[in-house]
CSV table of C-alpha atoms and ligand atoms in Angstrom, one decimal:
chain,number,residue,atom,x,y,z
A,197,PHE,CA,117.3,72.9,96.2
A,198,PHE,CA,114.9,75.8,95.9
A,199,THR,CA,116.2,79.1,97.4
A,200,GLY,CA,113.9,81.6,95.7
A,201,VAL,CA,110.3,82.7,95.9
A,202,VAL,CA,107.2,81.2,94.4
A,203,ALA,CA,104.5,83.8,93.8
A,204,LEU,CA,101.0,82.3,93.6
A,205,ASP,CA,98.2,84.7,92.8
A,206,GLY,CA,94.5,84.3,91.8
A,207,PRO,CA,91.0,84.5,93.1
A,208,SER,CA,89.6,82.4,96.0
A,209,GLY,CA,88.4,78.8,95.4
A,210,THR,CA,91.3,78.0,93.1
A,211,GLY,CA,93.0,75.8,95.7
A,212,LYS,CA,95.7,78.5,96.1
A,213,SER,CA,96.1,78.2,99.9
A,214,THR,CA,96.1,74.3,100.0
A,215,VAL,CA,98.5,74.2,97.0
A,216,ALA,CA,100.9,76.9,98.5
A,217,ARG,CA,101.1,75.1,101.8
A,218,GLN,CA,101.8,71.7,100.3
A,219,LEU,CA,104.3,73.2,97.9
A,220,ALA,CA,106.1,75.0,100.6
A,221,GLN,CA,106.4,71.7,102.6
A,222,ARG,CA,107.8,69.9,99.6
A,223,LEU,CA,110.3,72.6,98.8
A,224,GLY,CA,111.3,73.1,102.5
A,225,ALA,CA,110.3,76.8,102.2
A,226,GLN,CA,108.2,79.2,104.2
A,227,TYR,CA,104.5,79.6,103.5
A,228,LEU,CA,103.2,83.2,103.4
A,229,ASP,CA,99.4,83.6,103.4
A,230,THR,CA,98.9,87.3,102.7
A,231,GLY,CA,95.2,86.9,102.6
A,232,ALA,CA,95.5,85.9,106.3
A,233,MET,CA,97.2,89.3,106.9
A,234,TYR,CA,94.4,91.3,105.3
A,235,ARG,CA,91.9,89.3,107.2
A,236,ALA,CA,93.8,90.0,110.5
A,237,ALA,CA,93.7,93.7,109.6
A,238,THR,CA,90.0,93.3,109.1
A,239,VAL,CA,89.5,91.6,112.5
A,240,ALA,CA,91.3,94.6,114.1
A,241,VAL,CA,88.9,97.0,112.3
A,242,LEU,CA,85.8,95.2,113.4
A,243,LYS,CA,87.0,94.7,117.0
A,244,ALA,CA,87.6,98.5,117.1
A,245,GLY,CA,84.1,99.1,116.0
A,246,VAL,CA,85.4,101.0,112.9
A,247,ASP,CA,83.3,101.2,109.8
A,248,PRO,CA,85.3,99.2,107.1
A,249,ALA,CA,84.1,101.7,104.5
A,250,ASP,CA,85.8,104.6,106.5
A,251,ALA,CA,89.2,104.5,104.8
A,252,ALA,CA,90.9,107.0,107.1
A,253,ALA,CA,89.7,105.3,110.2
A,254,VAL,CA,90.6,101.9,108.9
A,255,ALA,CA,94.2,103.1,108.0
A,256,SER,CA,94.7,104.6,111.5
A,257,THR,CA,93.4,101.4,113.2
A,258,VAL,CA,95.5,99.1,111.2
A,259,SER,CA,98.7,101.3,111.6
A,260,ARG,CA,98.5,100.5,115.3
A,261,ILE,CA,98.2,96.7,115.2
A,262,ASP,CA,100.8,94.2,116.3
A,263,LEU,CA,100.5,91.5,113.7
A,264,ARG,CA,102.7,88.3,113.9
A,265,VAL,CA,102.3,85.5,111.4
A,266,SER,CA,104.0,82.1,111.5
A,267,THR,CA,105.2,81.1,108.1
A,268,ASP,CA,105.6,77.4,109.1
A,269,PRO,CA,103.7,75.5,106.3
A,270,VAL,CA,102.8,72.7,108.8
A,271,GLN,CA,101.3,75.1,111.3
A,272,PRO,CA,100.6,78.6,110.0
A,273,SER,CA,99.2,81.0,112.6
A,274,THR,CA,98.1,84.6,112.9
A,275,VAL,CA,98.4,86.4,116.1
A,276,LEU,CA,96.9,90.0,116.6
A,277,ASN,CA,98.1,92.0,119.6
A,278,GLY,CA,99.2,88.8,121.3
A,279,VAL,CA,95.9,86.9,120.7
A,280,PRO,CA,95.7,84.0,118.2
A,281,ILE,CA,92.9,84.7,115.6
A,282,ASP,CA,93.1,81.8,113.3
A,283,GLU,CA,89.4,81.1,113.5
A,284,GLU,CA,88.2,84.7,113.6
A,285,ILE,CA,90.0,85.5,110.3
A,286,ARG,CA,87.8,82.9,108.6
A,287,SER,CA,84.5,84.1,110.0
A,288,PRO,CA,81.7,85.3,107.6
A,289,GLN,CA,81.8,88.7,109.2
A,290,THR,CA,85.6,89.1,108.4
A,291,THR,CA,85.2,87.7,104.9
A,292,ALA,CA,82.4,90.2,104.3
A,293,ALA,CA,84.5,93.1,105.2
A,294,VAL,CA,88.0,92.1,104.0
A,295,SER,CA,87.7,93.5,100.4
A,296,ALA,CA,86.9,97.0,101.8
A,297,VAL,CA,89.8,96.9,104.2
A,298,SER,CA,92.4,95.6,101.7
A,299,ALA,CA,91.3,98.4,99.2
A,300,VAL,CA,92.8,101.0,101.5
A,301,ALA,CA,96.2,102.0,100.0
A,302,ALA,CA,97.8,102.8,103.4
A,303,VAL,CA,96.8,99.3,104.7
A,304,ARG,CA,98.4,97.7,101.6
A,305,THR,CA,101.6,99.8,102.0
A,306,GLN,CA,102.0,98.7,105.5
A,307,LEU,CA,101.2,95.0,105.0
A,308,VAL,CA,103.2,94.7,101.8
A,309,ALA,CA,106.3,96.1,103.8
A,310,GLN,CA,105.7,93.4,106.4
A,311,GLN,CA,105.3,90.7,103.7
A,312,ARG,CA,108.6,91.7,102.1
A,313,ASP,CA,110.4,91.5,105.5
A,314,LEU,CA,109.1,88.0,105.9
A,315,ILE,CA,110.1,86.9,102.4
A,316,ASN,CA,113.4,88.3,103.0
A,317,THR,CA,114.1,85.8,105.8
A,318,GLY,CA,114.3,82.8,103.4
A,319,PRO,CA,112.9,80.7,100.5
A,320,THR,CA,109.2,81.3,100.4
A,321,VAL,CA,105.9,80.3,98.7
A,322,ALA,CA,103.8,83.4,99.0
A,323,GLU,CA,100.1,83.4,98.0
A,324,GLY,CA,97.7,86.3,97.5
A,325,ARG,CA,96.5,88.6,94.8
A,326,ASP,CA,99.4,90.9,94.1
A,327,ILE,CA,102.5,88.9,94.9
A,328,ALA,CA,103.9,88.8,91.4
A,329,SER,CA,102.6,92.3,90.4
A,330,VAL,CA,103.6,94.2,93.6
A,331,VAL,CA,105.1,92.4,96.6
A,332,TRP,CA,107.8,90.4,94.8
A,333,PRO,CA,107.9,91.0,91.0
A,334,THR,CA,111.3,89.2,90.8
A,335,ALA,CA,109.9,85.8,92.1
A,336,GLU,CA,111.6,82.9,90.3
A,337,VAL,CA,108.2,81.2,89.8
A,338,LYS,CA,105.0,83.2,89.1
A,339,VAL,CA,101.8,81.4,88.6
A,340,TYR,CA,98.3,82.8,88.3
A,341,LEU,CA,95.8,80.1,89.3
A,342,THR,CA,92.2,80.2,88.0
A,343,ALA,CA,89.2,77.9,88.0
A,344,SER,CA,85.6,78.3,86.7
A,345,GLU,CA,83.3,80.1,89.0
A,346,GLN,CA,81.2,77.0,89.5
A,347,VAL,CA,84.2,74.9,90.4
A,348,ARG,CA,85.5,77.6,92.8
A,349,ALA,CA,82.1,78.0,94.5
A,350,ALA,CA,81.7,74.2,95.0
A,351,ARG,CA,85.2,74.0,96.5
A,352,ARG,CA,84.7,76.9,98.9
A,353,ALA,CA,81.3,75.5,99.9
A,354,GLY,CA,82.9,72.2,100.6
A,355,GLU,CA,85.3,73.9,103.0
A,356,LEU,CA,82.5,75.9,104.8
A,357,ASP,CA,80.1,73.6,106.7
A,358,GLY,CA,76.5,74.1,105.6
A,359,ALA,CA,77.0,76.9,103.1
A,360,SER,CA,75.1,76.5,99.9
A,361,VAL,CA,77.0,76.6,96.6
A,362,ASP,CA,74.7,79.4,95.4
A,363,SER,CA,75.4,81.7,98.4
A,364,VAL,CA,79.1,81.0,98.1
A,365,ARG,CA,79.1,81.7,94.4
A,366,ALA,CA,77.4,85.1,95.1
A,367,ASP,CA,80.0,86.0,97.8
A,368,LEU,CA,82.9,84.9,95.5
A,369,ARG,CA,81.5,87.0,92.6
A,370,ARG,CA,81.1,90.1,94.8
A,371,ARG,CA,84.7,89.7,96.2
A,372,ASP,CA,86.2,89.1,92.8
A,373,VAL,CA,84.6,92.3,91.4
A,374,LEU,CA,85.8,94.3,94.3
A,375,ASP,CA,89.3,92.8,94.2
A,376,ALA,CA,89.6,93.2,90.5
A,377,SER,CA,88.2,96.8,90.3
A,378,ARG,CA,90.0,98.5,93.2
A,379,ALA,CA,92.4,101.3,92.3
A,380,THR,CA,95.3,99.9,94.3
A,381,SER,CA,96.8,96.7,93.2
A,382,PRO,CA,93.7,95.1,91.6
A,383,LEU,CA,93.7,91.4,91.1
A,384,ARG,CA,95.2,90.5,87.7
A,385,ARG,CA,97.7,88.2,86.2
A,386,ALA,CA,101.1,89.9,86.2
A,387,ASP,CA,103.4,90.1,83.2
A,388,GLY,CA,105.3,86.9,83.1
A,389,ALA,CA,103.0,84.9,85.2
A,390,LEU,CA,101.9,81.5,84.0
A,391,GLU,CA,98.1,81.1,84.0
A,392,LEU,CA,97.1,77.6,85.2
A,393,ASP,CA,93.4,76.7,85.0
A,394,THR,CA,92.8,74.3,87.9
A,395,SER,CA,89.1,73.4,87.1
A,396,ALA,CA,89.9,69.9,86.1
A,397,LEU,CA,93.1,69.3,88.2
A,398,SER,CA,93.5,67.8,91.6
A,399,ILE,CA,95.4,69.5,94.3
A,400,ASP,CA,98.2,66.9,93.9
A,401,GLU,CA,98.5,67.6,90.2
A,402,VAL,CA,98.8,71.3,90.7
A,403,VAL,CA,101.4,70.9,93.5
A,404,THR,CA,103.4,68.5,91.3
A,405,GLU,CA,103.3,71.0,88.3
A,406,LEU,CA,104.4,73.9,90.4
A,407,TYR,CA,107.1,71.7,92.2
A,408,GLU,CA,108.6,71.0,88.8
A,409,LEU,CA,108.6,74.6,87.8
A,410,ALA,CA,110.4,75.5,91.1
A,411,GLU,CA,112.9,72.7,90.5
A,412,GLN,CA,113.7,74.0,87.0
A,413,ALA,CA,114.2,77.5,88.4
A,414,ALA,CA,116.4,76.4,91.3
B,787,C5P,O1,92.9,84.7,100.0
B,787,C5P,P1,91.9,85.1,100.9
B,787,C5P,O2,90.5,84.8,100.5
B,787,C5P,O3,92.2,84.8,102.3
B,787,C5P,O4,92.0,86.8,100.8
B,787,C5P,C1,91.0,87.5,101.5
B,787,C5P,C2,90.9,88.9,100.9
B,787,C5P,O5,92.1,89.6,101.2
B,787,C5P,C3,90.8,88.9,99.4
B,787,C5P,O6,89.4,88.8,98.9
B,787,C5P,C4,91.3,90.3,99.0
B,787,C5P,O7,90.4,91.4,99.2
B,787,C5P,C5,92.4,90.5,100.1
B,787,C5P,N1,93.7,90.2,99.6
B,787,C5P,C6,94.5,91.2,98.9
B,787,C5P,N2,95.8,91.0,98.6
B,787,C5P,C7,96.4,89.9,98.8
B,787,C5P,C8,95.8,88.8,99.5
B,787,C5P,C9,94.4,89.0,99.8
B,787,C5P,O8,93.9,92.3,98.6
B,787,C5P,N3,97.6,89.7,98.5
């Protein structure tokens, strides 16, 4: 059985989270949603009334948070200072500010250390932007998921009630540009990561493909 780490990176709307969760269940592994952690840090920044563009204030606020995440793939959860924030981390306000918060180097150092501690506790499917490049370069399986912008926008709009594909596409494009152009750990395919275009694939097909890769690596 699988005892290692699967690193799943890529932009949003590629089916990454759904795939990672299902794969973790099939492998009997932990599921680590690193995006949820950057979102939780963002919730803390917004709750404190701090400007997400003020890097020093962001770093200082985030250094004081108590962030607990459950890595159970059946019921992942994010708890900030004792309060569950699973809905807040998906709010439009959080989504709008998360790229600025996650671009702060001190925030990344802190959260990457916490991510490594979590991965160290057992076999893990970890998803994010920098798992294979920074968090866990020795992962047995490294996959970079992509999909066309149109497909990604349609998928995200389907998850968000009432959002138009056009507005979602504009938001995705803005976040992709910020995530790929930041100085610290920009979004990119890591050396040795297999690129998988999911535009024409179902979630099941992607999960099956990754499961086979994990079995081969076990
Ligand atoms: O995957 P998700 O959409 O929840 O990620 C939210 C944001 O968190 C991304 O747009 C990115 O700015 C940031 N992020 C990151 N590094 C990760 C995971 C997420 O910078 N490993």
